[in-house]
mmCIF file of C-alpha atoms in Angstrom:
data_model
loop_
_atom_site.group_PDB
_atom_site.id
_atom_site.type_symbol
_atom_site.label_atom_id
_atom_site.label_comp_id
_atom_site.label_asym_id
_atom_site.label_seq_id
_atom_site.Cartn_x
_atom_site.Cartn_y
_atom_site.Cartn_z
ATOM 1 C CA MET Y 1 154.152 -38.830 129.691
ATOM 2 C CA THR Y 2 156.635 -35.967 130.060
ATOM 3 C CA THR Y 3 155.974 -32.747 128.215
ATOM 4 C CA LYS Y 4 158.803 -31.506 126.052
ATOM 5 C CA PRO Y 5 159.826 -27.966 127.100
ATOM 6 C CA PRO Y 6 159.211 -25.279 124.498
ATOM 7 C CA SER Y 7 162.201 -24.450 122.316
ATOM 8 C CA LEU Y 8 163.838 -21.078 122.911
ATOM 9 C CA LYS Y 9 163.761 -18.682 119.980
ATOM 10 C CA SER Y 10 167.026 -17.171 118.892
ATOM 11 C CA GLU Y 11 166.200 -13.493 118.644
ATOM 12 C CA THR Y 12 168.183 -10.286 118.851
ATOM 13 C CA PRO Y 13 168.494 -9.513 122.599
ATOM 14 C CA ASN Y 14 166.290 -6.670 123.847
ATOM 15 C CA LEU Y 15 167.774 -5.170 127.015
ATOM 16 C CA ASP Y 16 164.503 -3.742 128.294
ATOM 17 C CA ASN Y 17 162.804 -7.142 127.934
ATOM 18 C CA ILE Y 18 165.713 -8.845 129.709
ATOM 19 C CA LEU Y 19 165.669 -6.366 132.600
ATOM 20 C CA ALA Y 20 161.898 -6.651 132.941
ATOM 21 C CA GLN Y 21 162.282 -10.373 133.689
ATOM 22 C CA LEU Y 22 164.694 -9.771 136.585
ATOM 23 C CA SER Y 23 163.055 -9.756 139.986
ATOM 24 C CA SER Y 24 164.612 -6.715 141.678
ATOM 25 C CA ASP Y 25 166.169 -3.304 140.985
ATOM 26 C CA GLU Y 26 169.415 -4.550 142.504
ATOM 27 C CA LYS Y 27 169.579 -7.428 140.000
ATOM 28 C CA ARG Y 28 168.733 -5.103 137.118
ATOM 29 C CA ARG Y 29 171.446 -2.663 138.178
ATOM 30 C CA HIS Y 30 173.995 -5.444 138.534
ATOM 31 C CA ALA Y 31 173.088 -6.816 135.091
ATOM 32 C CA ILE Y 32 173.604 -3.379 133.517
ATOM 33 C CA GLU Y 33 177.012 -3.049 135.220
ATOM 34 C CA LEU Y 34 178.087 -6.417 133.827
ATOM 35 C CA LEU Y 35 176.974 -5.434 130.321
ATOM 36 C CA VAL Y 36 178.704 -2.025 130.259
ATOM 37 C CA GLY Y 37 181.442 -2.150 127.644
ATOM 38 C CA LYS Y 38 180.147 -5.462 126.261
ATOM 39 C CA THR Y 39 177.062 -4.237 124.447
ATOM 40 C CA GLU Y 40 175.338 -0.960 123.660
ATOM 41 C CA ILE Y 41 173.448 0.307 126.717
ATOM 42 C CA PRO Y 42 170.621 2.832 126.186
ATOM 43 C CA ALA Y 43 171.479 6.255 127.649
ATOM 44 C CA HIS Y 44 168.619 6.242 130.154
ATOM 45 C CA HIS Y 45 169.921 3.049 131.763
ATOM 46 C CA LEU Y 46 173.441 4.477 132.032
ATOM 47 C CA ASP Y 47 172.092 7.738 133.470
ATOM 48 C CA SER Y 48 170.075 5.762 136.003
ATOM 49 C CA ILE Y 49 172.986 3.665 137.288
ATOM 50 C CA ILE Y 50 175.461 6.573 137.341
ATOM 51 C CA ASP Y 51 172.885 8.686 139.229
ATOM 52 C CA TRP Y 52 172.376 5.855 141.725
ATOM 53 C CA TYR Y 53 176.107 5.717 142.498
ATOM 54 C CA GLU Y 54 176.309 9.522 142.706
ATOM 55 C CA LYS Y 55 173.552 9.591 145.342
ATOM 56 C CA LYS Y 56 175.579 7.084 147.351
ATOM 57 C CA THR Y 57 178.684 9.342 146.849
ATOM 58 C CA ALA Y 58 180.342 6.345 145.169
ATOM 59 C CA TYR Y 59 181.849 8.674 142.591
ATOM 60 C CA VAL Y 60 184.681 6.386 141.491
ATOM 61 C CA GLU Y 61 182.257 3.589 140.564
ATOM 62 C CA ALA Y 62 180.102 6.099 138.689
ATOM 63 C CA ALA Y 63 183.164 7.524 136.937
ATOM 64 C CA LYS Y 64 184.363 4.084 135.819
ATOM 65 C CA ILE Y 65 180.990 3.350 134.222
ATOM 66 C CA ALA Y 66 181.052 6.720 132.442
ATOM 67 C CA GLU Y 67 184.633 6.050 131.323
ATOM 68 C CA ILE Y 68 183.844 2.611 129.883
ATOM 69 C CA SER Y 69 180.729 4.041 128.214
ATOM 70 C CA ASN Y 70 182.841 6.625 126.353
ATOM 71 C CA ARG Y 71 181.650 9.622 128.352
ATOM 72 C CA PRO Y 72 185.045 11.230 129.092
ATOM 73 C CA LYS Y 73 183.772 14.627 130.298
ATOM 74 C CA GLN Y 74 181.264 13.090 132.687
ATOM 75 C CA ALA Y 75 183.926 10.652 133.929
ATOM 76 C CA GLN Y 76 186.386 13.487 134.595
ATOM 77 C CA LYS Y 77 183.724 15.450 136.484
ATOM 78 C CA LEU Y 78 182.910 12.416 138.626
ATOM 79 C CA TYR Y 79 186.588 11.783 139.341
ATOM 80 C CA HIS Y 80 186.823 15.446 140.402
ATOM 81 C CA GLN Y 81 183.971 14.881 142.857
ATOM 82 C CA ALA Y 82 185.681 11.718 144.117
ATOM 83 C CA PHE Y 83 188.935 13.649 144.576
ATOM 84 C CA THR Y 84 187.239 16.441 146.535
ATOM 85 C CA LEU Y 85 185.438 13.964 148.782
ATOM 86 C CA ALA Y 86 188.572 11.874 149.356
ATOM 87 C CA GLU Y 87 190.570 15.003 150.200
ATOM 88 C CA GLU Y 88 187.996 16.143 152.751
ATOM 89 C CA LYS Y 89 187.557 12.698 154.290
ATOM 90 C CA GLY Y 90 191.295 12.100 154.533
ATOM 91 C CA VAL Y 91 191.847 15.079 156.820
ATOM 92 C CA ALA Y 92 188.543 14.750 158.696
ATOM 93 C CA GLU Y 93 189.080 11.104 159.628
ATOM 94 C CA TYR Y 94 192.735 11.186 160.605
ATOM 95 C CA GLY Y 95 193.696 14.836 161.155
ATOM 96 C CA TYR Y 96 196.268 14.103 158.451
ATOM 97 C CA ILE Y 97 196.250 12.159 155.196
ATOM 98 C CA SER Y 98 197.746 8.649 155.277
ATOM 99 C CA SER Y 99 200.079 7.421 152.519
ATOM 100 C CA ASN Y 100 197.348 5.167 151.081
ATOM 101 C CA LYS Y 101 194.962 8.124 150.976
ATOM 102 C CA ILE Y 102 197.642 10.283 149.320
ATOM 103 C CA ASN Y 103 198.253 7.613 146.698
ATOM 104 C CA ASN Y 104 194.524 7.503 146.002
ATOM 105 C CA LEU Y 105 194.408 11.313 145.744
ATOM 106 C CA VAL Y 106 197.243 11.301 143.196
ATOM 107 C CA TYR Y 107 195.308 8.741 141.136
ATOM 108 C CA LEU Y 108 192.030 10.686 141.362
ATOM 109 C CA ALA Y 109 193.674 14.053 140.629
ATOM 110 C CA LYS Y 110 195.196 12.587 137.462
ATOM 111 C CA LYS Y 111 191.870 11.132 136.392
ATOM 112 C CA ALA Y 112 190.114 14.425 137.154
ATOM 113 C CA GLY Y 113 192.609 16.381 135.027
ATOM 114 C CA LEU Y 114 194.021 18.401 137.958
ATOM 115 C CA PRO Y 115 197.769 18.809 137.244
ATOM 116 C CA ALA Y 116 198.530 21.157 140.152
ATOM 117 C CA GLU Y 117 196.820 18.895 142.694
ATOM 118 C CA THR Y 118 198.497 15.828 141.156
ATOM 119 C CA GLU Y 119 201.917 17.423 141.604
ATOM 120 C CA THR Y 120 201.160 18.572 145.175
ATOM 121 C CA TYR Y 121 200.044 15.170 146.390
ATOM 122 C CA ALA Y 122 202.754 13.352 144.435
ATOM 123 C CA ARG Y 123 205.346 15.422 146.348
ATOM 124 C CA MET Y 124 203.582 14.545 149.598
ATOM 125 C CA LEU Y 125 203.645 10.884 148.590
ATOM 126 C CA LEU Y 126 207.403 11.069 148.037
ATOM 127 C CA LYS Y 127 207.878 12.007 151.690
ATOM 128 C CA THR Y 128 206.049 8.874 152.807
ATOM 129 C CA SER Y 129 208.099 6.511 150.600
ATOM 130 C CA ILE Y 130 209.935 3.916 152.635
ATOM 131 C CA ASP Y 131 212.493 2.997 149.958
ATOM 132 C CA LEU Y 132 214.428 4.774 147.252
ATOM 133 C CA ASP Y 133 213.176 2.690 144.315
ATOM 134 C CA THR Y 134 209.530 3.422 145.200
ATOM 135 C CA ALA Y 135 210.313 7.122 145.474
ATOM 136 C CA ILE Y 136 212.013 7.081 142.044
ATOM 137 C CA THR Y 137 208.967 5.358 140.526
ATOM 138 C CA ILE Y 138 206.624 7.950 142.039
ATOM 139 C CA ALA Y 139 208.757 10.834 140.784
ATOM 140 C CA ARG Y 140 209.032 9.331 137.284
ATOM 141 C CA GLU Y 141 205.312 8.535 136.980
ATOM 142 C CA ASN Y 142 204.350 12.047 138.073
ATOM 143 C CA ASN Y 143 206.949 13.991 136.054
ATOM 144 C CA LEU Y 144 208.688 15.429 139.125
ATOM 145 C CA THR Y 145 211.875 16.133 137.184
ATOM 146 C CA ALA Y 146 213.961 17.830 139.871
ATOM 147 C CA GLU Y 147 213.072 15.260 142.524
ATOM 148 C CA LEU Y 148 213.723 12.397 140.094
ATOM 149 C CA SER Y 149 217.201 13.690 139.279
ATOM 150 C CA GLU Y 150 218.033 14.090 142.975
ATOM 151 C CA LEU Y 151 216.755 10.619 143.864
ATOM 152 C CA GLN Y 152 218.616 8.967 140.984
ATOM 153 C CA GLN Y 153 221.833 10.689 142.059
ATOM 154 C CA LYS Y 154 221.335 9.444 145.624
ATOM 155 C CA LYS Y 155 220.707 5.917 144.387
ATOM 156 C CA LYS Y 156 223.881 6.045 142.291
ATOM 157 C CA GLN Y 157 225.932 7.146 145.322
ATOM 158 C CA ASP Y 158 224.456 4.318 147.381
ATOM 159 C CA GLN Y 159 225.275 1.818 144.614
ATOM 160 C CA ILE Y 160 228.863 3.057 144.353
ATOM 161 C CA ALA Y 161 229.284 2.574 148.109
ATOM 162 C CA GLN Y 162 227.717 -0.884 147.852
ATOM 163 C CA LEU Y 163 230.036 -1.779 144.962
ATOM 164 C CA THR Y 164 233.084 -0.791 147.034
ATOM 165 C CA GLU Y 165 231.961 -3.168 149.794
ATOM 166 C CA LEU Y 166 231.309 -6.019 147.341
ATOM 167 C CA VAL Y 167 234.812 -5.647 145.883
ATOM 168 C CA LYS Y 168 236.328 -5.669 149.397
ATOM 169 C CA GLU Y 169 234.442 -8.914 150.047
ATOM 170 C CA ASN Y 170 235.597 -10.396 146.698
ATOM 171 C CA ASN Y 171 231.932 -10.914 145.808
ATOM 172 C CA TRP Y 172 232.705 -10.699 142.105
ATOM 173 C CA PRO Y 173 229.404 -11.928 140.564
ATOM 174 C CA LYS Y 174 227.307 -9.343 142.445
ATOM 175 C CA ALA Y 175 229.975 -6.687 141.902
ATOM 176 C CA ALA Y 176 229.832 -7.378 138.142
ATOM 177 C CA GLN Y 177 226.047 -7.042 138.046
ATOM 178 C CA LEU Y 178 226.134 -3.794 140.011
ATOM 179 C CA ALA Y 179 228.955 -2.341 137.888
ATOM 180 C CA ASN Y 180 226.876 -3.115 134.805
ATOM 181 C CA GLU Y 181 223.843 -1.374 136.371
ATOM 182 C CA LEU Y 182 226.109 1.631 136.967
ATOM 183 C CA ASP Y 183 226.959 1.569 133.240
ATOM 184 C CA ASN Y 184 230.582 0.668 133.813
ATOM 185 C CA PRO Y 185 231.049 -2.275 131.422
ATOM 186 C CA THR Y 186 234.860 -2.303 131.711
ATOM 187 C CA LYS Y 187 234.679 -3.006 135.452
ATOM 188 C CA ALA Y 188 231.742 -5.393 134.995
ATOM 189 C CA ILE Y 189 233.710 -7.501 132.467
ATOM 190 C CA ASP Y 190 236.745 -7.514 134.782
ATOM 191 C CA TYR Y 191 234.632 -8.653 137.750
ATOM 192 C CA TYR Y 192 232.893 -11.356 135.685
ATOM 193 C CA GLU Y 193 236.327 -12.653 134.653
ATOM 194 C CA ARG Y 194 237.498 -12.688 138.298
ATOM 195 C CA ALA Y 195 234.362 -14.670 139.166
ATOM 196 C CA GLY Y 196 235.072 -17.167 136.387
ATOM 197 C CA CYS Y 197 231.832 -16.144 134.671
ATOM 198 C CA PHE Y 198 233.423 -16.070 131.230
ATOM 199 C CA TRP Y 199 230.167 -16.490 129.291
ATOM 200 C CA GLN Y 200 228.662 -13.392 130.950
ATOM 201 C CA ALA Y 201 231.925 -11.519 130.405
ATOM 202 C CA ALA Y 202 231.960 -12.474 126.712
ATOM 203 C CA LYS Y 203 228.299 -11.572 126.131
ATOM 204 C CA LEU Y 204 228.666 -8.185 127.817
ATOM 205 C CA ALA Y 205 231.889 -7.440 125.945
ATOM 206 C CA GLU Y 206 230.223 -8.372 122.634
ATOM 207 C CA GLU Y 207 227.177 -6.231 123.457
ATOM 208 C CA LYS Y 208 229.354 -3.221 124.285
ATOM 209 C CA GLY Y 209 231.598 -3.640 121.233
ATOM 210 C CA PHE Y 210 234.744 -4.798 123.099
ATOM 211 C CA THR Y 211 235.652 -7.364 120.448
ATOM 212 C CA GLU Y 212 239.027 -8.439 121.832
ATOM 213 C CA GLU Y 213 237.647 -9.135 125.323
ATOM 214 C CA ALA Y 214 234.674 -10.977 123.825
ATOM 215 C CA ILE Y 215 236.896 -13.222 121.653
ATOM 216 C CA MET Y 216 239.215 -13.971 124.559
ATOM 217 C CA ASN Y 217 236.382 -14.956 126.915
ATOM 218 C CA TYR Y 218 234.548 -17.046 124.325
ATOM 219 C CA SER Y 219 237.741 -18.983 123.597
ATOM 220 C CA ARG Y 220 238.252 -19.597 127.344
ATOM 221 C CA ILE Y 221 235.029 -21.599 127.440
ATOM 222 C CA LYS Y 222 235.626 -23.265 124.047
ATOM 223 C CA GLU Y 223 232.893 -21.265 122.336
ATOM 224 C CA TYR Y 224 235.094 -21.264 119.268
ATOM 225 C CA GLU Y 225 232.319 -20.581 116.779
ATOM 226 C CA HIS Y 226 231.364 -17.344 118.579
ATOM 227 C CA ALA Y 227 235.033 -16.369 118.767
ATOM 228 C CA ALA Y 228 235.595 -17.183 115.084
ATOM 229 C CA THR Y 229 232.538 -15.229 113.940
ATOM 230 C CA LEU Y 230 233.613 -12.132 115.882
ATOM 231 C CA ALA Y 231 237.168 -12.409 114.584
ATOM 232 C CA GLN Y 232 235.960 -12.827 111.002
ATOM 233 C CA ASN Y 233 233.591 -9.834 111.285
ATOM 234 C CA ALA Y 234 236.506 -7.777 112.605
ATOM 235 C CA GLY Y 235 238.664 -8.727 109.601
ATOM 236 C CA MET Y 236 240.918 -11.088 111.595
ATOM 237 C CA VAL Y 237 240.824 -13.801 108.917
ATOM 238 C CA GLN Y 238 243.715 -15.968 110.128
ATOM 239 C CA ARG Y 239 242.582 -15.754 113.729
ATOM 240 C CA ALA Y 240 239.071 -16.776 112.726
ATOM 241 C CA LYS Y 241 240.485 -19.769 110.823
ATOM 242 C CA MET Y 242 242.458 -20.813 113.907
ATOM 243 C CA PHE Y 243 239.257 -20.881 115.975
ATOM 244 C CA TYR Y 244 237.411 -22.829 113.257
ATOM 245 C CA LEU Y 245 240.202 -25.436 113.240
ATOM 246 C CA LYS Y 246 239.951 -25.742 117.023
ATOM 247 C CA LEU Y 247 236.205 -26.199 116.621
ATOM 248 C CA ILE Y 248 236.707 -28.993 114.080
ATOM 249 C CA CYS Y 249 239.087 -30.788 116.470
ATOM 250 C CA MET Y 250 236.621 -30.422 119.338
ATOM 251 C CA TYR Y 251 233.753 -31.811 117.225
ATOM 252 C CA GLU Y 252 235.913 -34.738 116.110
ATOM 253 C CA GLU Y 253 236.756 -35.568 119.728
ATOM 254 C CA GLU Y 254 233.030 -35.532 120.479
ATOM 255 C CA LYS Y 255 232.388 -37.718 117.383
ATOM 256 C CA ARG Y 256 230.201 -34.979 115.897
ATOM 257 C CA TYR Y 257 231.594 -35.581 112.422
ATOM 258 C CA GLY Y 258 228.714 -33.953 110.546
ATOM 259 C CA SER Y 259 229.155 -30.685 112.468
ATOM 260 C CA ALA Y 260 232.913 -30.840 111.942
ATOM 261 C CA ALA Y 261 232.362 -31.394 108.203
ATOM 262 C CA LYS Y 262 230.178 -28.275 107.915
ATOM 263 C CA ILE Y 263 232.889 -26.129 109.513
ATOM 264 C CA ALA Y 264 235.592 -27.674 107.317
ATOM 265 C CA ASP Y 265 233.516 -26.909 104.230
ATOM 266 C CA LYS Y 266 232.894 -23.382 105.530
ATOM 267 C CA ILE Y 267 236.626 -22.629 105.683
ATOM 268 C CA GLY Y 268 237.232 -24.159 102.261
ATOM 269 C CA ASP Y 269 238.891 -27.418 103.338
ATOM 270 C CA SER Y 270 236.910 -29.625 100.951
ATOM 271 C CA SER Y 271 239.111 -32.714 101.428
ATOM 272 C CA ALA Y 272 238.574 -32.667 105.190
ATOM 273 C CA ALA Y 273 234.845 -31.975 104.722
ATOM 274 C CA ILE Y 274 234.460 -34.999 102.380
ATOM 275 C CA GLU Y 275 236.351 -37.256 104.788
ATOM 276 C CA LEU Y 276 234.288 -36.100 107.778
ATOM 277 C CA TYR Y 277 230.978 -36.469 105.958
ATOM 278 C CA GLU Y 278 232.009 -40.003 104.968
ATOM 279 C CA ARG Y 279 232.800 -40.830 108.570
ATOM 280 C CA ASN Y 280 229.284 -39.665 109.439
ATOM 281 C CA ASN Y 281 227.723 -41.706 106.587
ATOM 282 C CA GLU Y 282 226.478 -38.495 104.945
ATOM 283 C CA LEU Y 283 227.638 -39.676 101.542
ATOM 284 C CA ASP Y 284 225.365 -37.407 99.509
ATOM 285 C CA ALA Y 285 226.803 -34.333 101.262
ATOM 286 C CA ALA Y 286 230.334 -35.612 100.584
ATOM 287 C CA LEU Y 287 229.428 -36.335 96.934
ATOM 288 C CA GLN Y 288 227.995 -32.846 96.426
ATOM 289 C CA ILE Y 289 231.272 -31.273 97.612
ATOM 290 C CA ALA Y 290 233.228 -33.501 95.194
ATOM 291 C CA GLU Y 291 230.837 -32.458 92.400
ATOM 292 C CA ARG Y 292 231.282 -28.787 93.265
ATOM 293 C CA GLU Y 293 235.072 -29.171 93.235
ATOM 294 C CA LYS Y 294 234.890 -31.200 89.983
ATOM 295 C CA ASP Y 295 237.067 -33.899 91.625
ATOM 296 C CA GLN Y 296 236.270 -36.775 89.249
ATOM 297 C CA PRO Y 297 238.121 -39.583 91.101
ATOM 298 C CA GLN Y 298 236.241 -38.652 94.289
ATOM 299 C CA ILE Y 299 232.945 -38.349 92.369
ATOM 300 C CA ASP Y 300 233.331 -41.840 90.875
ATOM 301 C CA ARG Y 301 234.242 -43.391 94.225
ATOM 302 C CA LEU Y 302 231.544 -41.617 96.234
ATOM 303 C CA LEU Y 303 228.821 -42.101 93.627
ATOM 304 C CA SER Y 304 229.219 -45.862 93.707
ATOM 305 C CA LYS Y 305 229.379 -45.917 97.504
ATOM 306 C CA ALA Y 306 226.403 -43.576 97.947
ATOM 307 C CA LEU Y 307 224.125 -45.474 95.572
ATOM 308 C CA GLU Y 308 224.944 -48.735 97.333
ATOM 309 C CA LEU Y 309 224.080 -47.189 100.716
ATOM 310 C CA TYR Y 310 220.977 -45.212 99.788
ATOM 311 C CA ALA Y 311 219.352 -47.702 97.387
ATOM 312 C CA LYS Y 312 218.620 -49.959 100.341
ATOM 313 C CA ASP Y 313 217.394 -47.533 103.022
ATOM 314 C CA GLU Y 314 216.830 -44.148 101.350
ATOM 315 C CA PRO Y 315 215.692 -44.737 97.747
ATOM 316 C CA LYS Y 316 214.494 -41.141 97.366
ATOM 317 C CA THR Y 317 218.027 -39.845 98.060
ATOM 318 C CA ALA Y 318 219.428 -42.443 95.662
ATOM 319 C CA ALA Y 319 216.944 -41.293 93.002
ATOM 320 C CA ASN Y 320 217.951 -37.647 93.496
ATOM 321 C CA ILE Y 321 221.625 -38.595 93.038
ATOM 322 C CA LEU Y 322 220.867 -40.572 89.889
ATOM 323 C CA LYS Y 323 218.838 -37.693 88.466
ATOM 324 C CA ARG Y 324 221.667 -35.258 89.275
ATOM 325 C CA HIS Y 325 224.039 -37.435 87.265
ATOM 326 C CA GLY Y 326 221.716 -37.693 84.252
ATOM 327 C CA ARG Y 327 220.762 -41.311 84.794
ATOM 328 C CA GLU Y 328 217.062 -40.601 84.222
ATOM 329 C CA ALA Y 329 215.751 -44.131 83.653
ATOM 330 C CA GLU Y 330 217.437 -45.452 86.807
ATOM 331 C CA ALA Y 331 216.218 -42.380 88.726
ATOM 332 C CA VAL Y 332 212.591 -43.032 87.699
ATOM 333 C CA GLN Y 333 212.883 -46.645 88.779
ATOM 334 C CA MET Y 334 214.342 -45.581 92.139
ATOM 335 C CA TYR Y 335 211.637 -42.918 92.618
ATOM 336 C CA GLN Y 336 209.003 -45.631 92.068
ATOM 337 C CA THR Y 337 210.696 -47.753 94.742
ATOM 338 C CA ALA Y 338 210.666 -44.764 97.100
ATOM 339 C CA LEU Y 339 207.007 -44.067 96.278
ATOM 340 C CA ASP Y 340 206.043 -47.644 97.110
ATOM 341 C CA ARG Y 341 207.983 -47.463 100.415
ATOM 342 C CA TYR Y 342 206.371 -44.187 101.514
ATOM 343 C CA GLU Y 343 202.927 -45.418 100.477
ATOM 344 C CA THR Y 344 203.334 -48.635 102.482
ATOM 345 C CA LYS Y 345 204.657 -46.751 105.517
ATOM 346 C CA GLY Y 346 201.929 -44.077 105.349
ATOM 347 C CA ILE Y 347 199.062 -46.560 105.550
ATOM 348 C CA SER Y 348 200.594 -48.670 108.307
ATOM 349 C CA SER Y 349 198.728 -48.977 111.621
ATOM 350 C CA CYS Y 350 200.999 -46.428 113.308
ATOM 351 C CA SER Y 351 199.531 -42.899 113.220
ATOM 352 C CA CYS Y 352 203.007 -41.350 113.465
ATOM 353 C CA CYS Y 353 203.781 -42.787 109.994
ATOM 354 C CA ILE Y 354 200.947 -40.920 108.225
ATOM 355 C CA PRO Y 355 203.244 -37.991 107.218
ATOM 356 C CA ALA Y 356 205.093 -40.455 104.938
ATOM 357 C CA LEU Y 357 202.125 -40.076 102.577
ATOM 358 C CA GLU Y 358 203.147 -36.456 101.987
ATOM 359 C CA ASN Y 359 206.497 -37.709 100.677
ATOM 360 C CA ALA Y 360 204.625 -40.180 98.491
ATOM 361 C CA VAL Y 361 202.482 -37.326 97.093
ATOM 362 C CA ALA Y 362 205.593 -35.281 96.248
ATOM 363 C CA ILE Y 363 207.226 -38.200 94.405
ATOM 364 C CA ALA Y 364 204.020 -39.033 92.527
ATOM 365 C CA GLN Y 365 203.862 -35.407 91.354
ATOM 366 C CA LYS Y 366 207.537 -35.550 90.326
ATOM 367 C CA LEU Y 367 206.780 -38.661 88.251
ATOM 368 C CA GLY Y 368 203.763 -36.971 86.630
ATOM 369 C CA MET Y 369 201.319 -39.380 88.277
ATOM 370 C CA THR Y 370 198.651 -36.731 88.881
ATOM 371 C CA GLU Y 371 195.729 -39.024 89.726
ATOM 372 C CA LYS Y 372 197.813 -41.029 92.184
ATOM 373 C CA ALA Y 373 199.156 -37.845 93.802
ATOM 374 C CA THR Y 374 195.602 -36.518 94.212
ATOM 375 C CA ALA Y 375 194.353 -39.788 95.699
ATOM 376 C CA LEU Y 376 197.268 -40.018 98.140
ATOM 377 C CA GLN Y 377 196.792 -36.377 99.184
ATOM 378 C CA GLN Y 378 193.093 -37.028 99.865
ATOM 379 C CA LEU Y 379 193.958 -40.168 101.816
ATOM 380 C CA TYR Y 380 196.505 -38.208 103.862
ATOM 381 C CA ASN Y 381 193.935 -35.486 104.626
ATOM 382 C CA LEU Y 382 191.363 -38.047 105.787
ATOM 383 C CA LEU Y 383 193.781 -40.022 107.940
ATOM 384 C CA ASN Y 384 195.401 -36.923 109.411
ATOM 385 C CA LYS Y 385 191.970 -35.511 110.314
ATOM 386 C CA ASN Y 386 190.892 -38.710 112.054
ATOM 387 C CA TYR Y 387 194.088 -39.079 114.062
ATOM 388 C CA SER Y 388 194.496 -35.420 115.037
#
């Protein structure tokens, strides 16, 4: 018969008890290191581990523990010791200080709060930099203002020379990017246009406030809505309308009648909008425009057509239309049809149909059927939980 192991008690952890169960000082030290910053460590344990690293002249490791343990003064002092040691070792080992050692000295001098030493070694580090971008980063990170200005000027001169070569080679895409980096948007737009990159040219022109160039380039790539919006915002009303009309024609060619209808409605062409919505079988949208325009012949025609279409496949939409036209009794009857449809769909075997119950809940609430709405909502919650 096997003996059941004793159950472990869930007690508040006691660090001293935990450490006492570890089999060596090395394991105890490692455990403390892992816990630093994660839980409160008694001061005597921190002192012990920091002292251990100090004796090994591992000042950086000691400093990091002090830093994480919110002992900023002790950390700074330890970084100072690390800096001094690194400085001495750098010269002693090599007769000079390598770039890696200099980089480390810059880091340690900053951590130790030694601004003069930071600046000195940062300048030394600049001389070891193999590329201009690295040198600029070093100068920026270490607040070497004069050196940064000089390096940036040199980089700009190099870029200007590079741009001249790119133009000679007719390498317009790269020339455009470089001109933009040099903050010369006029040239960048010109080069993008030469490259046939009209979208990039338009975006840059829009970003820089060159409205005319932006409109021209958007229209080149048939981005008529962008062009129209910019023209409208700039007060070019007729020009904006021209682009909207082009957009409608393009959408019609692509058989995107619903999108075309929205644009037609936007520019106030209600007749075209109604016709386009009809072509897209969006009869409720067409009817709502006729209602807004108080066009009774269109209302009568579209109402009959819409109810015939929606009563079969979209009874909820049909009910909304009936309600809008004051035909309350018919609307209630249609809502009940819609409720039955959504209820049937929601409890079908297909999990993707469950959301239909939410529509059923909404209709039940609209009809004042509170108990049914509550029951359907609970059913939805249960089914949704099981399938998710």
